[in-house]
Amino acid sequence: MHDEWLMTDAERATLHSLLTTLKPQCAIEVGVYKAGSLAILAAHSRKVYALDKDPACESAYASRFPNVEFITGLSQNTLPRLIDRIQASGEALEFVLIDADHSVEGVCRDINNILRYRPHRPLYLIMHDSFNPECRGAIMQTDWSSNPHVHMVELDFVVGRFVTKEEGDSYRQMWCGFALGILLPEKRPGDVILHENESLTYQSALRHSIYRFHRWWNPFYSVPQAANRARRTAARILRTHAPQLFESLNARHKKNV
Ligand SMILES: C[S@@+](CC[C@H](N)C(=O)[O-])C[C@H]1O[C@@H](n2cnc3c(N)ncnc32)[C@H](O)[C@@H]1O
């Protein structure tokens, strides 16, 4: 954890093995920082788009990676334009790594912008920091079903870490972890499958973390997050007990969006 690549050994090994197998024609990284993960993406992909709000990324690393196009700006502005461009050009987007704005709104926005894409090759979407409660909440509250090509999402593809006392200010914070979303060219037959393979590990860590007071009765708890959770629960109950009403409300909602 002490070099310029902000990922655990398990994440590095996973990224390496995924990319050497997939060899993407086209990949996107949102959040470059000091190009730790970008170096591995660039080594195994034909073309990489590297997005960061910090102009220093392009000036520091452009000459090192000839197959990387740097795009400077806030991802909320740059990512939708890039997705439209890739879709129109017919390039096969096969790999995306999201690791930029870690707020609930930021993570949701980046994921939703990727979900605009309709794949013609399998697309692997890695979301870093799925062990962090805000990022995890954002991944869970994303409306994955809005893209008919999403087949499954695994929140704990690689488990994150509980920061130790030796690491000072961040003691008892929860960071890292890879969530994985898989999009396929064919449309999914049923609902999106949302796995949480290490939910017990996550819940146990949460109880001992600095986030343990993030509850609905805490005035600092994010209200949109609580509201979204309530909305998801209501939708689940409706779908189970009144499927026709669910379908008609869902169709009306999609028409209005
Ligand atoms: C955690 S670092 C990325 C680490 C890198 N992926 C690695 O593993 O070495 C996050 C990066 O995202 C960038 N960032 C944060 N918010 C952003 C936004 N809204 N749009 C674009 N880049 C953003 C920051 O400038 C920073 O370089």
mmCIF file of C-alpha atoms and ligand atoms in Angstrom:
data_model
loop_
_atom_site.group_PDB
_atom_site.id
_atom_site.type_symbol
_atom_site.label_atom_id
_atom_site.label_comp_id
_atom_site.label_asym_id
_atom_site.label_seq_id
_atom_site.Cartn_x
_atom_site.Cartn_y
_atom_site.Cartn_z
ATOM 1 C CA MET A 1 0.000 0.000 0.000
ATOM 2 C CA HIS A 2 2.990 2.304 0.068
ATOM 3 C CA ASP A 3 3.652 2.942 -3.606
ATOM 4 C CA GLU A 4 1.625 5.035 -6.025
ATOM 5 C CA TRP A 5 -1.007 2.424 -6.844
ATOM 6 C CA LEU A 6 -3.938 2.730 -4.417
ATOM 7 C CA MET A 7 -5.008 -0.926 -4.394
ATOM 8 C CA THR A 8 -4.426 -4.027 -2.291
ATOM 9 C CA ASP A 9 -2.240 -6.922 -3.422
ATOM 10 C CA ALA A 10 -5.359 -9.055 -4.036
ATOM 11 C CA GLU A 11 -6.853 -6.320 -6.236
ATOM 12 C CA ARG A 12 -3.633 -5.911 -8.184
ATOM 13 C CA ALA A 13 -3.410 -9.645 -8.811
ATOM 14 C CA THR A 14 -7.085 -9.797 -9.833
ATOM 15 C CA LEU A 15 -6.757 -6.861 -12.212
ATOM 16 C CA HIS A 16 -3.664 -8.412 -13.735
ATOM 17 C CA SER A 17 -5.239 -11.831 -14.255
ATOM 18 C CA LEU A 18 -8.526 -10.390 -15.591
ATOM 19 C CA LEU A 19 -6.787 -8.144 -18.089
ATOM 20 C CA THR A 20 -4.295 -10.732 -19.307
ATOM 21 C CA THR A 21 -7.262 -13.012 -20.017
ATOM 22 C CA LEU A 22 -9.613 -10.421 -21.499
ATOM 23 C CA LYS A 23 -7.130 -8.331 -23.508
ATOM 24 C CA PRO A 24 -9.764 -5.604 -24.082
ATOM 25 C CA GLN A 25 -9.983 -3.839 -27.413
ATOM 26 C CA CYS A 26 -11.135 -0.737 -25.608
ATOM 27 C CA ALA A 27 -11.071 0.116 -21.871
ATOM 28 C CA ILE A 28 -11.935 3.110 -19.696
ATOM 29 C CA GLU A 29 -10.440 4.138 -16.369
ATOM 30 C CA VAL A 30 -12.267 6.817 -14.362
ATOM 31 C CA GLY A 31 -9.787 8.075 -11.720
ATOM 32 C CA VAL A 32 -6.116 7.918 -12.724
ATOM 33 C CA TYR A 33 -4.250 9.475 -9.767
ATOM 34 C CA LYS A 34 -0.615 8.322 -10.187
ATOM 35 C CA ALA A 35 -1.331 5.810 -12.953
ATOM 36 C CA GLY A 36 -0.812 2.683 -10.817
ATOM 37 C CA SER A 37 -3.840 0.805 -12.169
ATOM 38 C CA LEU A 38 -3.607 2.626 -15.512
ATOM 39 C CA ALA A 39 -0.190 1.039 -16.165
ATOM 40 C CA ILE A 40 -1.730 -2.435 -16.028
ATOM 41 C CA LEU A 41 -4.752 -1.415 -18.136
ATOM 42 C CA ALA A 42 -2.475 0.141 -20.767
ATOM 43 C CA ALA A 43 -0.230 -2.934 -20.878
ATOM 44 C CA HIS A 44 -3.104 -5.303 -21.705
ATOM 45 C CA SER A 45 -5.627 -3.227 -23.693
ATOM 46 C CA ARG A 46 -5.425 -2.055 -27.272
ATOM 47 C CA LYS A 47 -6.825 1.386 -26.401
ATOM 48 C CA VAL A 48 -7.546 3.038 -23.023
ATOM 49 C CA TYR A 49 -9.445 6.222 -22.257
ATOM 50 C CA ALA A 50 -8.153 7.659 -18.966
ATOM 51 C CA LEU A 51 -10.419 10.198 -17.268
ATOM 52 C CA ASP A 52 -9.406 12.436 -14.382
ATOM 53 C CA LYS A 53 -10.338 15.926 -13.243
ATOM 54 C CA ASP A 54 -6.685 16.668 -12.499
ATOM 55 C CA PRO A 55 -4.795 18.011 -15.570
ATOM 56 C CA ALA A 56 -1.521 16.865 -13.976
ATOM 57 C CA CYS A 57 -2.408 13.254 -14.927
ATOM 58 C CA GLU A 58 -2.196 13.951 -18.641
ATOM 59 C CA SER A 59 0.941 16.082 -18.423
ATOM 60 C CA ALA A 60 2.723 13.528 -16.218
ATOM 61 C CA TYR A 61 1.768 10.284 -17.999
ATOM 62 C CA ALA A 62 0.740 10.937 -21.623
ATOM 63 C CA SER A 63 4.214 10.271 -23.018
ATOM 64 C CA ARG A 64 4.538 7.021 -21.010
ATOM 65 C CA PHE A 65 1.392 5.416 -22.461
ATOM 66 C CA PRO A 66 1.045 5.837 -26.254
ATOM 67 C CA ASN A 67 -2.201 3.783 -26.392
ATOM 68 C CA VAL A 68 -3.930 5.937 -23.742
ATOM 69 C CA GLU A 69 -6.090 8.949 -24.552
ATOM 70 C CA PHE A 70 -6.289 11.244 -21.520
ATOM 71 C CA ILE A 71 -9.507 13.192 -21.011
ATOM 72 C CA THR A 72 -9.336 15.919 -18.390
ATOM 73 C CA GLY A 73 -12.444 17.174 -16.581
ATOM 74 C CA LEU A 74 -15.125 16.077 -14.160
ATOM 75 C CA SER A 75 -16.360 12.628 -15.106
ATOM 76 C CA GLN A 76 -19.971 13.820 -14.880
ATOM 77 C CA ASN A 77 -19.190 15.910 -17.984
ATOM 78 C CA THR A 78 -16.590 13.818 -19.797
ATOM 79 C CA LEU A 79 -17.955 10.279 -19.346
ATOM 80 C CA PRO A 80 -21.378 10.673 -21.033
ATOM 81 C CA ARG A 81 -19.726 12.270 -24.070
ATOM 82 C CA LEU A 82 -17.115 9.511 -24.231
ATOM 83 C CA ILE A 83 -19.718 6.745 -23.982
ATOM 84 C CA ASP A 84 -21.718 8.307 -26.845
ATOM 85 C CA ARG A 85 -18.530 8.584 -28.890
ATOM 86 C CA ILE A 86 -17.521 4.942 -28.321
ATOM 87 C CA GLN A 87 -21.061 3.729 -29.051
ATOM 88 C CA ALA A 88 -21.204 5.709 -32.306
ATOM 89 C CA SER A 89 -17.747 4.596 -33.470
ATOM 90 C CA GLY A 90 -18.523 0.896 -32.951
ATOM 91 C CA GLU A 91 -15.416 0.345 -30.792
ATOM 92 C CA ALA A 92 -15.906 -2.647 -28.473
ATOM 93 C CA LEU A 93 -15.804 -1.391 -24.891
ATOM 94 C CA GLU A 94 -14.782 -4.467 -22.903
ATOM 95 C CA PHE A 95 -13.451 -3.185 -19.595
ATOM 96 C CA VAL A 96 -14.196 -0.263 -17.251
ATOM 97 C CA LEU A 97 -12.640 0.647 -13.902
ATOM 98 C CA ILE A 98 -14.470 3.234 -11.791
ATOM 99 C CA ASP A 99 -12.312 4.768 -9.035
ATOM 100 C CA ALA A 100 -12.907 8.518 -8.934
ATOM 101 C CA ASP A 101 -15.464 10.495 -6.888
ATOM 102 C CA HIS A 102 -16.259 8.203 -3.909
ATOM 103 C CA SER A 103 -19.391 10.013 -2.699
ATOM 104 C CA VAL A 104 -22.751 8.244 -3.109
ATOM 105 C CA GLU A 105 -23.749 10.729 -5.810
ATOM 106 C CA GLY A 106 -20.369 10.453 -7.578
ATOM 107 C CA VAL A 107 -20.347 6.643 -7.701
ATOM 108 C CA CYS A 108 -24.001 6.479 -8.833
ATOM 109 C CA ARG A 109 -23.364 9.038 -11.546
ATOM 110 C CA ASP A 110 -20.324 7.225 -12.960
ATOM 111 C CA ILE A 111 -22.122 3.866 -12.957
ATOM 112 C CA ASN A 112 -25.250 5.328 -14.570
ATOM 113 C CA ASN A 113 -23.162 6.878 -17.304
ATOM 114 C CA ILE A 114 -21.588 3.489 -18.069
ATOM 115 C CA LEU A 115 -25.079 1.965 -18.103
ATOM 116 C CA ARG A 116 -25.895 4.138 -21.135
ATOM 117 C CA TYR A 117 -23.660 1.798 -23.146
ATOM 118 C CA ARG A 118 -25.140 -1.104 -25.123
ATOM 119 C CA PRO A 119 -22.378 -3.737 -25.476
ATOM 120 C CA HIS A 120 -21.659 -5.849 -28.540
ATOM 121 C CA ARG A 121 -18.921 -7.756 -26.678
ATOM 122 C CA PRO A 122 -18.943 -8.817 -22.993
ATOM 123 C CA LEU A 123 -18.159 -5.834 -20.774
ATOM 124 C CA TYR A 124 -16.555 -6.194 -17.337
ATOM 125 C CA LEU A 125 -17.198 -3.254 -15.032
ATOM 126 C CA ILE A 126 -15.028 -3.031 -11.902
ATOM 127 C CA MET A 127 -16.035 -0.577 -9.177
ATOM 128 C CA HIS A 128 -13.316 0.082 -6.620
ATOM 129 C CA ASP A 129 -13.993 0.593 -2.880
ATOM 130 C CA SER A 130 -17.120 -1.562 -2.698
ATOM 131 C CA PHE A 131 -16.184 -2.260 0.960
ATOM 132 C CA ASN A 132 -16.706 1.414 1.810
ATOM 133 C CA PRO A 133 -20.303 1.943 3.044
ATOM 134 C CA GLU A 134 -20.935 5.007 0.850
ATOM 135 C CA CYS A 135 -19.612 3.386 -2.315
ATOM 136 C CA ARG A 136 -21.358 0.101 -1.511
ATOM 137 C CA GLY A 137 -24.642 1.950 -0.851
ATOM 138 C CA ALA A 138 -24.292 3.688 -4.206
ATOM 139 C CA ILE A 139 -23.684 0.401 -6.039
ATOM 140 C CA MET A 140 -26.684 -1.180 -4.290
ATOM 141 C CA GLN A 141 -29.059 1.669 -5.019
ATOM 142 C CA THR A 142 -28.128 1.865 -8.713
ATOM 143 C CA ASP A 143 -30.999 0.873 -10.959
ATOM 144 C CA TRP A 144 -29.076 -1.891 -12.735
ATOM 145 C CA SER A 145 -32.223 -3.108 -14.441
ATOM 146 C CA SER A 146 -32.292 0.124 -16.496
ATOM 147 C CA ASN A 147 -29.789 -1.542 -18.838
ATOM 148 C CA PRO A 148 -31.180 -4.830 -20.232
ATOM 149 C CA HIS A 149 -27.632 -6.116 -20.884
ATOM 150 C CA VAL A 150 -26.600 -6.214 -17.215
ATOM 151 C CA HIS A 151 -26.657 -9.847 -16.132
ATOM 152 C CA MET A 152 -25.114 -9.790 -12.698
ATOM 153 C CA VAL A 153 -23.401 -7.655 -10.082
ATOM 154 C CA GLU A 154 -21.128 -9.059 -7.359
ATOM 155 C CA LEU A 155 -20.358 -6.601 -4.559
ATOM 156 C CA ASP A 156 -17.525 -8.661 -3.076
ATOM 157 C CA PHE A 157 -15.638 -9.911 -6.119
ATOM 158 C CA VAL A 158 -12.559 -8.912 -4.087
ATOM 159 C CA VAL A 159 -13.118 -8.129 -0.397
ATOM 160 C CA GLY A 160 -11.885 -4.796 0.926
ATOM 161 C CA ARG A 161 -10.028 -3.950 4.095
ATOM 162 C CA PHE A 162 -10.538 -2.586 7.584
ATOM 163 C CA VAL A 163 -7.899 0.078 8.212
ATOM 164 C CA THR A 164 -5.647 -0.726 11.168
ATOM 165 C CA LYS A 165 -4.469 1.458 14.060
ATOM 166 C CA GLU A 166 -0.974 1.669 12.563
ATOM 167 C CA GLU A 167 -2.409 3.636 9.648
ATOM 168 C CA GLY A 168 -3.243 6.635 11.862
ATOM 169 C CA ASP A 169 -6.117 8.938 10.918
ATOM 170 C CA SER A 170 -7.988 6.355 8.855
ATOM 171 C CA TYR A 171 -8.211 3.835 11.733
ATOM 172 C CA ARG A 172 -11.423 1.736 11.516
ATOM 173 C CA GLN A 173 -12.391 3.082 8.120
ATOM 174 C CA MET A 174 -13.407 0.574 5.430
ATOM 175 C CA TRP A 175 -11.887 0.890 1.976
ATOM 176 C CA CYS A 176 -10.920 -1.048 -1.144
ATOM 177 C CA GLY A 177 -12.803 -4.041 -2.513
ATOM 178 C CA PHE A 178 -13.858 -4.714 -6.093
ATOM 179 C CA ALA A 179 -17.482 -4.934 -7.140
ATOM 180 C CA LEU A 180 -17.928 -6.524 -10.563
ATOM 181 C CA GLY A 181 -20.753 -5.942 -13.028
ATOM 182 C CA ILE A 182 -21.087 -8.108 -16.119
ATOM 183 C CA LEU A 183 -22.843 -6.823 -19.245
ATOM 184 C CA LEU A 184 -23.389 -9.162 -22.185
ATOM 185 C CA PRO A 185 -24.477 -8.459 -25.777
ATOM 186 C CA GLU A 186 -27.619 -10.567 -25.294
ATOM 187 C CA LYS A 187 -30.434 -9.221 -23.141
ATOM 188 C CA ARG A 188 -30.893 -10.827 -19.727
ATOM 189 C CA PRO A 189 -33.811 -13.241 -19.386
ATOM 190 C CA GLY A 190 -34.993 -12.198 -15.881
ATOM 191 C CA ASP A 191 -33.995 -9.876 -13.060
ATOM 192 C CA VAL A 192 -30.444 -8.618 -12.461
ATOM 193 C CA ILE A 193 -28.692 -10.847 -9.943
ATOM 194 C CA LEU A 194 -27.096 -8.777 -7.167
ATOM 195 C CA HIS A 195 -24.690 -10.891 -5.095
ATOM 196 C CA GLU A 196 -23.086 -9.982 -1.796
ATOM 197 C CA ASN A 197 -20.849 -12.992 -1.311
ATOM 198 C CA GLU A 198 -19.089 -11.569 1.743
ATOM 199 C CA SER A 199 -22.019 -9.802 3.389
ATOM 200 C CA LEU A 200 -21.197 -11.282 6.816
ATOM 201 C CA THR A 201 -17.601 -10.081 6.618
ATOM 202 C CA TYR A 202 -18.887 -6.671 5.586
ATOM 203 C CA GLN A 203 -21.521 -6.495 8.359
ATOM 204 C CA SER A 204 -19.004 -7.612 11.011
ATOM 205 C CA ALA A 205 -16.488 -4.993 9.922
ATOM 206 C CA LEU A 206 -19.239 -2.354 9.827
ATOM 207 C CA ARG A 207 -20.147 -3.006 13.474
ATOM 208 C CA HIS A 208 -16.588 -2.171 14.545
ATOM 209 C CA SER A 209 -16.053 0.684 12.103
ATOM 210 C CA ILE A 210 -16.408 4.448 12.346
ATOM 211 C CA TYR A 211 -19.565 4.090 10.221
ATOM 212 C CA ARG A 212 -21.503 2.123 12.860
ATOM 213 C CA PHE A 213 -23.552 5.193 13.764
ATOM 214 C CA HIS A 214 -24.683 5.731 10.179
ATOM 215 C CA ARG A 215 -28.300 4.864 10.944
ATOM 216 C CA TRP A 216 -31.665 6.348 10.008
ATOM 217 C CA TRP A 217 -32.010 7.957 13.458
ATOM 218 C CA ASN A 218 -28.696 9.770 13.053
ATOM 219 C CA PRO A 219 -29.419 13.324 11.707
ATOM 220 C CA PHE A 220 -26.193 13.162 9.675
ATOM 221 C CA TYR A 221 -27.248 9.984 7.904
ATOM 222 C CA SER A 222 -27.742 10.523 4.197
ATOM 223 C CA VAL A 223 -31.491 10.991 3.648
ATOM 224 C CA PRO A 224 -31.404 10.176 -0.094
ATOM 225 C CA GLN A 225 -29.697 6.889 0.758
ATOM 226 C CA ALA A 226 -32.434 5.964 3.265
ATOM 227 C CA ALA A 227 -35.154 7.040 0.842
ATOM 228 C CA ASN A 228 -33.667 4.955 -1.961
ATOM 229 C CA ARG A 229 -33.453 1.910 0.277
ATOM 230 C CA ALA A 230 -37.138 2.340 1.212
ATOM 231 C CA ARG A 231 -38.027 2.706 -2.483
ATOM 232 C CA ARG A 232 -36.159 -0.507 -3.365
ATOM 233 C CA THR A 233 -37.876 -2.430 -0.560
ATOM 234 C CA ALA A 234 -41.301 -1.152 -1.653
ATOM 235 C CA ALA A 235 -40.576 -2.186 -5.253
ATOM 236 C CA ARG A 236 -39.527 -5.663 -4.125
ATOM 237 C CA ILE A 237 -42.709 -6.152 -2.088
ATOM 238 C CA LEU A 238 -44.866 -4.866 -4.938
ATOM 239 C CA ARG A 239 -43.158 -7.116 -7.487
ATOM 240 C CA THR A 240 -43.728 -10.176 -5.288
ATOM 241 C CA HIS A 241 -47.305 -9.498 -4.205
ATOM 242 C CA ALA A 242 -48.784 -7.408 -7.019
ATOM 243 C CA PRO A 243 -46.698 -8.130 -10.149
ATOM 244 C CA GLN A 244 -49.196 -6.565 -12.599
ATOM 245 C CA LEU A 245 -49.344 -3.298 -10.671
ATOM 246 C CA PHE A 246 -45.536 -3.378 -10.425
ATOM 247 C CA GLU A 247 -45.162 -3.816 -14.201
ATOM 248 C CA SER A 248 -47.576 -1.001 -15.037
ATOM 249 C CA LEU A 249 -45.993 1.429 -12.550
ATOM 250 C CA ASN A 250 -42.527 0.453 -13.744
ATOM 251 C CA ALA A 251 -43.497 1.004 -17.400
ATOM 252 C CA ARG A 252 -44.970 4.418 -16.542
ATOM 253 C CA HIS A 253 -41.820 5.332 -14.586
ATOM 254 C CA LYS A 254 -39.519 4.340 -17.477
ATOM 255 C CA LYS A 255 -41.633 6.421 -19.891
ATOM 256 C CA ASN A 256 -41.263 9.487 -17.681
ATOM 257 C CA VAL A 257 -37.504 9.175 -17.105
HETATM 258 C C1 LIG B 1 -8.402 6.957 -5.717
HETATM 259 S S1 LIG B 1 -7.677 7.916 -6.963
HETATM 260 C C2 LIG B 1 -7.488 6.750 -8.298
HETATM 261 C C3 LIG B 1 -6.463 5.690 -7.999
HETATM 262 C C4 LIG B 1 -6.036 4.836 -9.149
HETATM 263 N N1 LIG B 1 -7.144 4.184 -9.823
HETATM 264 C C5 LIG B 1 -5.080 3.755 -8.622
HETATM 265 O O1 LIG B 1 -5.517 2.663 -8.291
HETATM 266 O O2 LIG B 1 -3.897 4.059 -8.510
HETATM 267 C C6 LIG B 1 -9.023 8.928 -7.479
HETATM 268 C C7 LIG B 1 -8.751 9.864 -8.662
HETATM 269 O O3 LIG B 1 -10.020 10.295 -9.142
HETATM 270 C C8 LIG B 1 -9.958 11.652 -9.501
HETATM 271 N N2 LIG B 1 -11.323 12.198 -9.384
HETATM 272 C C9 LIG B 1 -12.025 12.416 -8.247
HETATM 273 N N3 LIG B 1 -13.251 12.887 -8.546
HETATM 274 C C10 LIG B 1 -13.339 12.979 -9.901
HETATM 275 C C11 LIG B 1 -14.336 13.374 -10.829
HETATM 276 N N4 LIG B 1 -15.549 13.801 -10.444
HETATM 277 N N5 LIG B 1 -14.054 13.308 -12.148
HETATM 278 C C12 LIG B 1 -12.842 12.882 -12.587
HETATM 279 N N6 LIG B 1 -11.851 12.490 -11.760
HETATM 280 C C13 LIG B 1 -12.084 12.529 -10.442
HETATM 281 C C14 LIG B 1 -8.926 12.275 -8.552
HETATM 282 O O4 LIG B 1 -8.333 13.404 -9.145
HETATM 283 C C15 LIG B 1 -7.945 11.118 -8.341
HETATM 284 O O5 LIG B 1 -6.857 11.219 -9.220
#
